Amino acid sequence: MFELERRHCTQPTGPAFGRPDDKLRDEQSRLASLLTDCFAVPVIGRRFAPTHWLAMTESAEMLTKTQHLFDDATRVTAGDSRWQGRTSDDYWAFVGPFGGITAATILRALIDHPQRSGDPLSVTVNCCAPIAQGAFDLDVRLIKANRSTQHWRVELSQGGAEVATLATAVFAERRPSWSHQRAEFPKSPPFAQIQPYPKVAAPWVKQYDFRFVEGHPDFSGAVKDAPANAFSKLWIGDRVPRKIDMLSLMSMSDAFFGRVFHARRELVPFGTVSLTTYFHVDAEDLAAEDIDRVLAVADAKIFHKSYGDQAGELWSPQGRLLATTHQTAYFKA
Amino acid sequence: MFELERRHCTQPTGPAFGRPDDKLRDEQSRLASLLTDCFAVPVIGRRFAPTHWLAMTESAEMLTKTQHLFDDATRVTAGDSRWQGRTSDDYWAFVGPFGGITAATILRALIDHPQRSGDPLSVTVNCCAPIAQGAFDLDVRLIKANRSTQHWRVELSQGGAEVATLATAVFAERRPSWSHQRAEFPKSPPFAQIQPYPKVAAPWVKQYDFRFVEGHPDFSGAVKDAPANAFSKLWIGDRVPRKIDMLSLMSMSDAFFGRVFHARRELVPFGTVSLTTYFHVDAEDLAAEDIDRVLAVADAKIFHKSYGDQAGELWSPQGRLLATTHQTAYFKA
């Protein structure tokens, strides 16, 4: 389990790997001026998707640099309390890295930490400021350890500047207990029977295989007078299959498209502000599921005064609730 | 809005104000040894409730010391980054203060802070260790301020010891936007038509007027072979009415009885580990509602390996969604 990775792969760059070119950078700047927080993911479709981002010409071979792009993207270099990571062009969103990959990188630093014991129980990530392309530091602190729980705090910053991401996490050694799954497994046709979501725009979306069962994205902006349903049910797997672990579960918990896009049927400036994910399995339970995709549902309850919520569930195909996730997100509409 | 409170009221003590006596302290010690985290609230009913805790002999006059016990209990003394507070015997749970009052005290320090701008959008409270009766310090840090959001971190400790509570909060100046409430207002008979919950055990429960519409507490342990419903719908108001503000909303978001008590129909050792509350109104919206109670619903999705979840909604009687809340909690069963 414990593994320190001391090197960084050299990130290939250029359009083939989805690095923003200049024209896009301009659009990003424009977008950035509209956004107050990081995790900005107006990621898909018409308005923000120049056609050359839609090209999916990379072969699976190109996508696999060492083991899996996800593992490259979430690589950390161990320090004492100061760890290092680096944004991944492969998981780039529009004005920063995809939030899920940042959350997973933070979680990797914790899981790899020599003082870590137990498995992630709850992770909260607050997006304080955009993260620029390049290296970042993780200030990792074990705040308090009890007999069976650990409380961590991680602050991500770049070049000695202010905190860009503030995270807290609880780890627990989960002992056997009475067990009862109240939530009902969402019914769905199997993964293989559903077409992959084809409108791949931002690099990070390209790394996932989204298969919508309900609440297909329609961001045409066609009908805007009556709000549409914000509910989605979809399969999520890594585009290059990878066994689901705590890290990918963390990342996938932020991989839903903004609920406001669904409700408004259009892309609008959007950014997750605070995300909390609860894990309902430990690493052993999850490994035993032996899966490379999850069935996920997400919905929103309210959009008001520039902020909206999202609640999601991630299920194993066998019907086990793996994680629940909640977030509040900024939008401009 | 901005107000610094520099004095502490002298807390009257003794059984009439619900301070734990020696016998109870023994039971608390026993319980404490079973619990790994703070926010320990096995609070009501049969097993843990000696009958003299059930007495409700205090008059409303006695309950009102200065303005409202809630305001006494959440009083803070301003510092630079170091603020002070004090546990309240009036809002005592079993092995520590009621978690909601701790969260509200932390939120008060933030709202009263001279650098604060905007209203609370999201608050996460991680319970790292039990809080002992008496004074505590709040290390309050503004981590990052953007144009319209602020990111705060608060660490609660006592006597220079390790962090007992680790909180993060996002404040936002909420600008007008497209607005859409998707969630449906839970149907309920009016507050006045429902009997108050009479089985008041721990002091903190005494401070609230709980009126159960669905999912009445039945902790007799009668039928344990099939898990019961964990859903509750109830009105929550302060026992001595107090206009709902961000502080009481924060506190009430932790005022649900443990879902595991409902699902198991018995009290078991229990403690909230991490709580996140999202506010869907700003202070102005909330003041305009002009209410002294909320309609609340709570449910759980899963109990597994000693941890269970809870999701809740707090509604104004007029049908407006004010806040949603989520937590993961330890239990022993």
XYZ file of C-alpha atoms in Angstrom:
666
model
C 0.000 0.000 0.000
C 2.672 2.475 0.989
C 4.625 3.692 -1.981
C 6.623 6.798 -2.603
C 7.002 7.971 -6.158
C 10.019 10.188 -6.482
C 10.064 11.047 -10.117
C 7.757 13.016 -12.346
C 7.131 11.816 -15.829
C 7.916 14.383 -18.452
C 4.576 15.563 -19.673
C 4.299 15.511 -23.458
C 2.678 18.716 -24.578
C 0.920 20.128 -27.599
C -2.568 19.841 -29.000
C -2.439 16.070 -29.337
C -2.341 15.885 -25.568
C -4.908 18.543 -25.181
C -2.739 21.324 -23.847
C -4.546 24.585 -24.321
C -3.203 26.474 -27.309
C -3.023 30.245 -27.448
C -6.452 30.817 -28.870
C -7.942 28.753 -26.103
C -5.802 30.450 -23.534
C -7.429 33.695 -24.603
C -10.848 32.211 -24.124
C -9.720 30.847 -20.785
C -8.596 34.277 -19.701
C -11.971 35.631 -20.645
C -13.649 32.854 -18.725
C -11.313 33.212 -15.799
C -12.399 36.794 -15.443
C -15.951 35.525 -15.020
C -15.106 32.925 -12.443
C -14.398 33.513 -8.815
C -13.104 30.127 -7.873
C -11.184 27.162 -9.094
C -12.626 23.843 -10.268
C -13.930 25.780 -13.219
C -15.297 23.240 -15.607
C -17.387 24.678 -18.390
C -16.115 21.701 -20.229
C -18.274 20.332 -22.891
C -20.164 21.063 -26.003
C -20.987 23.954 -28.199
C -19.966 27.269 -26.807
C -16.608 26.510 -25.288
C -15.509 23.664 -27.508
C -13.510 24.525 -30.590
C -13.796 21.576 -32.889
C -10.178 20.472 -32.716
C -10.757 19.651 -29.037
C -13.353 17.177 -30.149
C -10.861 15.094 -32.057
C -10.178 11.760 -30.405
C -7.228 10.700 -32.455
C -5.001 9.469 -29.657
C -4.738 5.748 -29.510
C -4.967 3.890 -26.252
C -1.219 3.380 -26.516
C -0.562 7.110 -26.573
C -2.829 7.577 -23.582
C -0.829 5.122 -21.547
C 2.490 6.661 -20.628
C 3.636 4.658 -17.671
C 0.850 2.694 -16.107
C -2.265 4.826 -16.432
C -2.693 8.528 -17.110
C -4.704 8.789 -13.912
C -1.720 7.583 -11.919
C 0.561 9.993 -13.722
C -1.828 12.834 -13.125
C -2.128 12.161 -9.400
C 1.574 11.490 -8.795
C 3.069 13.059 -5.681
C 6.585 13.401 -4.398
C 6.959 12.753 -0.706
C 8.262 15.379 1.651
C 8.084 15.722 5.388
C 5.011 17.863 5.690
C 5.641 19.498 2.292
C 4.793 17.293 -0.686
C 4.881 18.134 -4.369
C 2.577 17.464 -7.271
C 2.062 18.799 -10.758
C -1.004 19.614 -12.817
C -1.714 17.224 -15.655
C -2.484 18.429 -19.160
C -4.343 15.176 -19.646
C -6.834 16.128 -16.963
C -7.010 19.808 -17.786
C -10.361 21.574 -17.620
C -10.800 25.109 -18.851
C -9.235 27.523 -16.433
C -7.474 24.947 -14.287
C -7.087 21.260 -13.656
C -10.236 19.135 -13.339
C -11.210 19.370 -9.657
C -11.541 15.628 -9.248
C -7.909 15.072 -10.216
C -6.760 17.679 -7.715
C -8.844 16.023 -5.005
C -7.431 12.617 -5.950
C -3.874 13.941 -5.895
C -4.419 15.318 -2.396
C -5.900 11.985 -1.359
C -2.924 10.145 -2.838
C -0.543 12.225 -0.734
C -2.545 11.221 2.351
C -2.802 7.538 1.444
C 0.933 7.447 0.696
C 1.841 9.300 3.873
C 3.975 7.238 6.276
C 1.785 8.244 9.228
C -1.487 7.342 7.530
C -3.532 4.565 9.052
C -6.979 3.418 8.009
C -8.926 4.336 4.907
C -10.544 7.557 3.737
C -13.923 8.129 5.363
C -14.610 11.713 4.385
C -12.789 14.262 2.246
C -13.693 17.940 1.885
C -12.042 20.094 -0.755
C -12.519 23.856 -0.774
C -11.465 25.588 -3.966
C -9.965 28.893 -2.942
C -8.305 30.067 -6.155
C -7.487 28.799 -9.635
C -4.526 26.458 -9.961
C -2.103 27.363 -12.731
C -0.421 24.825 -14.972
C 2.706 23.436 -13.392
C 4.049 22.342 -10.033
C 2.293 22.754 -6.728
C 3.123 22.177 -3.086
C 0.991 20.239 -0.661
C 1.316 21.170 2.978
C 0.136 17.955 4.617
C -0.634 17.939 8.352
C -1.898 15.223 10.617
C -3.997 17.394 12.932
C -5.152 14.727 15.356
C -4.968 10.958 15.608
C -7.283 8.936 17.798
C -7.430 5.225 18.396
C -9.173 4.533 15.119
C -9.456 7.848 13.273
C -7.085 10.413 11.822
C -7.823 14.020 10.948
C -5.770 15.586 8.169
C -5.476 19.013 6.656
C -3.875 19.727 3.282
C -3.155 23.122 1.785
C -2.216 23.318 -1.887
C -0.232 26.343 -3.033
C 2.023 27.297 -5.925
C 5.326 29.132 -5.777
C 4.852 30.221 -2.172
C 1.639 32.094 -2.999
C -1.600 31.926 -1.063
C -3.527 28.706 -0.589
C -5.335 27.636 -3.770
C -7.008 24.532 -2.362
C -7.845 23.793 1.270
C -8.746 20.220 2.088
C -9.576 18.242 5.191
C -9.883 14.495 5.427
C -10.848 11.897 7.987
C -9.314 8.449 7.821
C -10.696 5.562 9.832
C -9.919 1.973 10.607
C -13.343 0.617 9.983
C -14.292 -2.194 12.322
C -16.969 -4.784 11.556
C -20.426 -3.688 12.704
C -24.106 -4.042 12.021
C -24.539 -3.255 8.352
C -27.572 -1.948 6.515
C -27.832 -0.400 3.059
C -31.032 1.624 2.977
C -30.548 3.373 -0.345
C -31.918 1.603 -3.372
C -29.639 0.651 -6.254
C -30.664 2.710 -9.278
C -31.959 0.426 -12.004
C -30.012 0.651 -15.222
C -29.233 -1.258 -18.399
C -25.693 -2.644 -18.302
C -22.727 -0.488 -19.264
C -22.079 -2.440 -22.474
C -25.562 -1.707 -23.815
C -25.151 2.067 -23.651
C -23.350 4.313 -26.086
C -20.382 6.325 -24.789
C -20.926 10.064 -24.535
C -19.282 11.326 -27.714
C -19.046 15.065 -27.216
C -15.623 15.117 -25.681
C -14.354 18.645 -25.307
C -11.932 19.354 -22.483
C -9.005 16.993 -21.975
C -10.285 15.662 -18.633
C -13.592 14.562 -20.150
C -11.573 12.571 -22.665
C -10.130 10.486 -19.835
C -13.543 9.151 -18.845
C -16.055 6.887 -20.468
C -19.422 8.467 -19.643
C -22.504 6.483 -20.603
C -25.717 8.324 -19.869
C -28.746 6.288 -18.862
C -30.952 9.249 -17.889
C -30.494 12.987 -18.097
C -28.484 12.992 -21.316
C -26.610 16.244 -21.718
C -28.447 18.650 -23.975
C -26.679 21.965 -23.816
C -28.200 23.361 -26.981
C -29.923 26.057 -24.978
C -33.030 25.228 -26.985
C -35.746 25.592 -24.384
C -34.874 27.886 -21.552
C -38.198 29.167 -20.287
C -38.931 26.061 -18.197
C -36.019 24.625 -16.246
C -35.117 21.104 -17.276
C -34.536 18.156 -14.993
C -31.162 18.324 -13.256
C -31.056 14.593 -12.558
C -28.554 12.337 -14.313
C -27.893 8.631 -14.149
C -24.762 7.429 -15.886
C -22.010 4.873 -15.941
C -18.549 6.310 -15.354
C -15.353 4.435 -16.098
C -11.851 5.460 -16.998
C -11.554 5.717 -20.805
C -8.606 3.328 -20.530
C -10.038 0.874 -18.010
C -8.478 1.026 -14.547
C -9.615 -0.849 -11.461
C -11.613 1.483 -9.227
C -9.774 2.392 -6.038
C -10.247 5.128 -3.454
C -8.384 7.584 -5.682
C -10.497 7.117 -8.778
C -13.646 7.068 -6.658
C -12.608 10.451 -5.257
C -11.997 11.808 -8.724
C -15.226 10.412 -10.173
C -17.185 11.998 -7.351
C -16.428 15.342 -9.026
C -16.885 14.072 -12.584
C -20.536 15.005 -12.957
C -21.247 17.832 -15.372
C -22.520 20.945 -13.592
C -26.151 20.505 -12.595
C -26.831 24.024 -13.770
C -25.842 22.993 -17.330
C -28.569 20.342 -17.222
C -31.188 22.549 -15.588
C -30.542 25.441 -18.010
C -29.710 23.257 -21.037
C -26.683 25.433 -21.689
C -23.120 25.891 -20.578
C -22.568 28.818 -18.266
C -19.545 29.938 -16.256
C -19.345 27.446 -13.418
C -16.984 26.418 -10.645
C -17.182 24.026 -7.725
C -16.544 25.902 -4.500
C -16.702 23.166 -1.877
C -16.910 19.415 -2.361
C -17.357 16.703 0.260
C -17.218 12.989 -0.485
C -18.053 10.250 2.010
C -16.711 6.756 1.458
C -19.003 3.923 2.479
C -16.540 1.125 1.853
C -12.992 0.626 3.016
C -10.147 -0.220 0.650
C -10.629 -3.952 1.214
C -14.364 -3.797 0.427
C -13.641 -1.780 -2.687
C -10.887 -4.084 -3.917
C -13.243 -7.030 -3.454
C -15.798 -5.406 -5.777
C -13.122 -5.626 -8.477
C -14.722 -3.139 -10.850
C -13.567 -0.629 -13.439
C -16.748 1.467 -13.583
C -19.449 2.839 -11.316
C -23.113 3.574 -11.787
C -23.634 7.157 -10.693
C -26.587 9.420 -10.055
C -26.560 13.143 -9.389
C -29.187 15.770 -8.761
C -29.612 19.306 -7.476
C -32.128 20.774 -5.069
C -31.707 24.478 -5.612
C -30.064 27.238 -7.639
C -30.166 30.651 -6.024
C -28.137 33.854 -5.969
C -25.256 32.483 -8.030
C -24.820 29.164 -6.189
C -26.319 25.734 -6.648
C -25.923 22.371 -4.978
C -25.280 18.841 -6.178
C -25.720 15.485 -4.458
C -24.419 12.306 -6.023
C -24.090 8.591 -5.383
C -21.496 6.189 -6.782
C -22.517 2.531 -6.951
C -20.724 -0.642 -7.870
C -22.366 -2.561 -10.735
C -23.127 -5.264 -8.155
C -25.389 -2.854 -6.276
C -23.182 -1.655 -3.458
C -23.175 2.011 -2.459
C -19.508 3.018 -2.551
C -19.577 6.753 -1.955
C -21.868 9.752 -1.698
C -20.800 13.233 -2.667
C -22.074 16.763 -2.185
C -20.986 20.106 -3.478
C -21.899 23.728 -3.747
C -20.935 25.474 -6.960
C -20.851 28.969 -8.335
C -22.637 29.731 -11.584
C -23.350 32.809 -13.652
C -26.794 32.817 -15.251
C -24.073 42.998 11.831
C -20.595 43.336 13.163
C -20.495 43.086 16.905
C -17.803 42.082 19.316
C -18.862 40.609 22.626
C -16.137 41.055 25.160
C -17.634 39.620 28.285
C -18.729 36.150 29.282
C -21.872 35.798 31.291
C -21.343 33.931 34.530
C -22.788 30.544 33.899
C -25.150 29.451 36.664
C -24.396 25.849 37.493
C -26.001 22.911 39.254
C -28.611 20.343 38.306
C -31.315 22.946 37.659
C -29.285 24.072 34.676
C -28.522 20.589 33.595
C -24.870 20.431 34.545
C -23.837 16.830 34.773
C -23.652 15.639 38.364
C -21.141 13.077 39.589
C -23.214 10.023 38.864
C -23.715 11.185 35.329
C -20.093 12.073 35.018
C -19.296 8.422 35.795
C -21.660 7.286 33.062
C -20.086 9.821 30.745
C -16.645 8.430 31.447
C -17.889 4.977 30.648
C -19.441 6.250 27.447
C -16.387 8.278 26.578
C -14.344 5.137 26.633
C -16.647 3.714 23.965
C -16.462 6.705 21.713
C -13.649 7.650 19.415
C -14.738 11.123 18.476
C -16.455 14.211 19.711
C -20.040 15.277 18.980
C -21.026 12.283 21.022
C -24.754 12.517 21.430
C -26.373 9.385 22.749
C -28.798 11.838 24.180
C -32.253 10.655 24.652
C -34.446 8.068 26.170
C -34.140 4.882 28.069
C -30.626 3.623 28.439
C -28.649 6.783 28.992
C -31.286 8.970 30.593
C -31.576 8.876 34.374
C -35.019 10.131 35.224
C -33.972 13.351 36.917
C -32.681 14.552 33.544
C -36.200 14.277 32.283
C -37.466 16.927 34.656
C -38.421 20.115 32.903
C -38.951 22.343 35.883
C -37.102 25.404 34.657
C -39.339 28.255 33.759
C -38.840 30.220 30.583
C -37.548 33.052 32.793
C -34.796 30.877 34.193
C -33.847 29.795 30.708
C -33.376 33.378 29.606
C -30.238 34.743 31.169
C -29.327 37.667 29.006
C -31.085 37.560 25.685
C -31.338 33.913 24.711
C -29.456 30.870 25.986
C -28.422 30.161 22.419
C -26.647 33.495 22.251
C -24.998 32.887 25.603
C -23.897 29.457 24.502
C -22.362 30.685 21.250
C -20.713 33.789 22.706
C -17.172 34.481 21.577
C -14.519 36.934 22.664
C -12.660 38.581 19.835
C -8.941 38.235 19.430
C -6.656 38.834 16.531
C -6.509 35.378 15.067
C -7.065 33.762 18.470
C -10.656 33.979 19.751
C -12.150 32.496 22.893
C -15.349 30.680 23.664
C -16.724 28.509 26.426
C -18.813 25.356 26.494
C -22.361 25.814 27.676
C -23.937 23.577 30.270
C -27.279 24.475 28.738
C -26.299 22.825 25.473
C -24.407 19.924 26.980
C -24.723 16.511 25.358
C -23.301 13.436 27.023
C -19.566 13.425 26.661
C -19.208 16.930 25.324
C -21.105 19.922 24.071
C -23.826 19.384 21.478
C -22.031 19.503 18.127
C -24.459 22.008 16.657
C -23.648 24.569 19.331
C -19.931 24.160 18.716
C -20.468 24.637 14.992
C -22.621 27.709 15.644
C -19.999 29.170 17.979
C -17.343 28.748 15.304
C -19.672 30.355 12.786
C -20.337 33.249 15.163
C -16.608 33.936 15.419
C -16.468 34.093 11.630
C -19.561 36.272 11.226
C -18.286 38.628 13.929
C -14.795 38.763 12.456
C -13.770 42.240 11.266
C -12.455 40.824 7.974
C -15.590 38.861 7.193
C -17.547 39.812 4.120
C -20.544 38.042 2.663
C -22.638 35.291 4.193
C -21.922 31.671 5.015
C -22.227 29.426 1.970
C -20.718 26.214 3.267
C -19.374 25.091 6.634
C -17.564 21.826 7.348
C -16.858 20.738 10.906
C -14.572 17.794 11.613
C -14.753 16.471 15.154
C -11.263 15.427 16.082
C -11.500 14.894 19.835
C -13.958 15.434 22.685
C -14.293 18.971 24.024
C -14.105 19.245 27.803
C -16.296 21.565 29.857
C -14.829 25.039 30.026
C -12.993 27.545 27.909
C -11.646 26.932 24.431
C -9.562 28.842 21.925
C -10.489 29.376 18.315
C -7.629 29.874 15.914
C -9.400 31.759 13.126
C -7.640 32.210 9.777
C -8.765 33.855 6.594
C -6.989 31.548 4.145
C -7.936 33.269 0.909
C -10.217 36.083 -0.146
C -11.411 36.543 -3.706
C -13.621 39.196 -5.205
C -16.786 37.649 -3.831
C -15.760 34.661 -1.710
C -13.747 34.070 1.441
C -12.195 30.836 2.634
C -11.751 30.396 6.372
C -10.193 27.801 8.615
C -10.895 27.494 12.334
C -9.146 25.217 14.791
C -10.663 24.752 18.226
C -8.357 23.695 21.044
C -8.298 23.789 24.835
C -5.404 24.744 27.071
C -2.864 24.588 24.274
C -3.613 20.938 23.578
C -4.146 19.370 20.170
C -6.954 20.462 17.873
C -10.342 19.182 19.034
C -12.417 20.593 16.178
C -11.221 21.485 12.688
C -13.574 23.596 10.614
C -13.509 25.212 7.203
C -16.017 27.694 5.881
C -16.751 29.529 2.657
C -18.414 32.922 2.772
C -19.847 34.540 -0.332
C -21.433 37.763 -1.422
C -24.338 36.273 -3.255
C -25.337 38.205 -6.306
C -28.761 38.031 -7.939
C -29.021 35.246 -10.523
C -31.397 32.865 -12.176
C -33.173 31.069 -9.367
C -34.805 27.657 -9.341
C -35.870 25.501 -6.403
C -36.085 21.940 -7.643
C -36.590 20.173 -4.329
C -40.155 19.708 -3.196
C -41.358 21.161 0.088
C -42.189 18.253 2.383
C -45.901 18.271 3.166
C -46.662 18.588 6.850
C -49.387 19.621 9.277
C -48.559 22.981 10.856
C -46.269 23.206 13.862
C -49.091 24.167 16.233
C -51.026 20.989 15.474
C -48.226 18.675 16.550
C -47.257 17.672 20.057
C -43.761 18.595 21.251
C -41.395 15.679 21.725
C -41.582 15.068 25.455
C -38.693 12.739 26.169
C -36.133 15.370 26.954
C -32.972 13.847 28.307
C -29.726 15.735 27.713
C -29.618 19.473 28.348
C -29.211 20.406 24.687
C -32.379 18.566 23.679
C -34.191 20.654 26.281
C -33.279 23.813 24.363
C -35.206 22.705 21.296
C -38.859 22.188 20.526
C -38.923 19.056 18.379
C -42.280 18.145 16.831
C -42.163 14.903 14.906
C -44.383 14.555 11.864
C -42.911 11.270 10.606
C -40.318 8.904 12.016
C -41.189 9.414 15.654
C -38.356 8.293 17.880
C -38.908 4.804 19.218
C -35.781 3.720 20.965
C -37.366 0.900 22.931
C -35.243 -1.611 21.085
C -38.449 -3.629 20.646
C -38.006 -5.030 17.143
C -34.434 -5.350 16.048
C -34.484 -8.114 13.479
C -35.666 -5.883 10.630
C -34.120 -2.424 10.406
C -36.635 0.379 10.820
C -37.021 3.407 8.621
C -34.303 5.985 9.240
C -36.336 8.845 7.789
C -37.653 11.632 10.007
C -39.720 14.700 9.289
C -40.028 17.184 12.122
C -40.438 20.788 13.083
C -37.498 22.244 14.981
C -37.648 25.505 16.896
C -35.818 26.891 19.872
C -37.683 25.929 23.056
C -37.720 29.636 23.926
C -38.583 31.048 20.503
C -35.769 32.879 18.739
C -35.794 34.214 15.196
C -33.902 31.847 12.926
C -30.593 33.249 11.730
C -27.519 31.695 10.152
C -26.274 30.648 13.592
C -29.364 28.765 14.671
C -29.673 27.242 11.205
C -26.113 25.946 11.591
C -26.917 24.498 14.994
C -30.227 22.955 13.912
C -28.470 21.258 10.997
C -26.845 19.016 13.609
C -29.952 18.656 15.777
C -31.288 15.468 14.227
C -31.110 12.401 16.425
C -28.634 9.835 15.135
C -30.084 7.990 12.149
C -28.736 4.762 13.585
C -30.995 5.230 16.662
C -33.989 5.286 14.328
C -32.828 2.419 12.129
C -31.965 0.226 15.124
C -34.761 1.510 17.394
C -32.245 1.834 20.178
C -29.603 4.161 21.490
C -26.071 3.103 20.772
C -22.733 4.862 21.221
C -22.675 7.464 18.494
C -20.678 10.490 17.408
C -20.672 12.766 14.401
C -17.256 12.710 12.743
C -17.663 15.204 9.908
C -20.544 17.556 9.193
C -21.061 19.825 6.186
C -23.899 22.310 5.892
C -24.699 24.320 2.759
C -26.704 27.515 3.060
C -29.102 28.228 0.224
C -30.148 31.678 1.393
C -28.121 34.688 2.383
C -28.691 36.573 5.637
C -31.088 38.990 3.965
C -33.217 36.209 2.472
C -33.303 34.471 5.830
C -34.237 37.593 7.771
C -37.059 38.208 5.301
C -38.508 34.762 6.056
C -38.921 35.989 9.654
C -39.405 32.567 11.215
C -38.654 30.920 14.522
C -38.862 27.308 13.369
C -37.933 25.114 10.423
C -39.455 22.032 8.871
C -36.699 19.469 8.663
C -36.227 16.077 7.061
C -33.347 13.667 7.522
C -32.501 10.247 6.205
C -29.593 7.829 5.877
C -28.440 5.747 2.947
C -26.067 3.298 4.565
C -24.616 1.952 7.793
C -21.474 -0.089 7.353
C -18.324 -0.964 9.312
C -19.051 1.393 12.204
C -20.006 4.473 10.161
C -23.272 5.751 8.775
C -24.363 8.796 6.835
C -27.105 11.382 7.232
C -28.558 13.864 4.761
C -30.960 16.559 5.905
C -32.910 19.545 4.627
C -34.075 22.579 6.588
C -37.112 24.421 5.177
C -38.893 27.597 6.107
C -42.605 27.101 6.896
C -43.280 29.146 3.739
C -41.683 26.416 1.627
C -38.218 27.791 1.001
C -35.184 25.512 1.176
C -32.822 27.211 3.605
C -30.024 24.707 4.081
C -28.965 21.165 3.339
C -26.692 19.188 5.615
C -24.678 15.992 5.408
C -22.658 14.055 7.906
C -20.827 10.850 8.529
C -21.070 9.449 12.026
C -19.473 6.711 14.067
C -21.674 4.137 15.755
C -21.143 0.980 17.757
C -23.688 -1.741 17.030
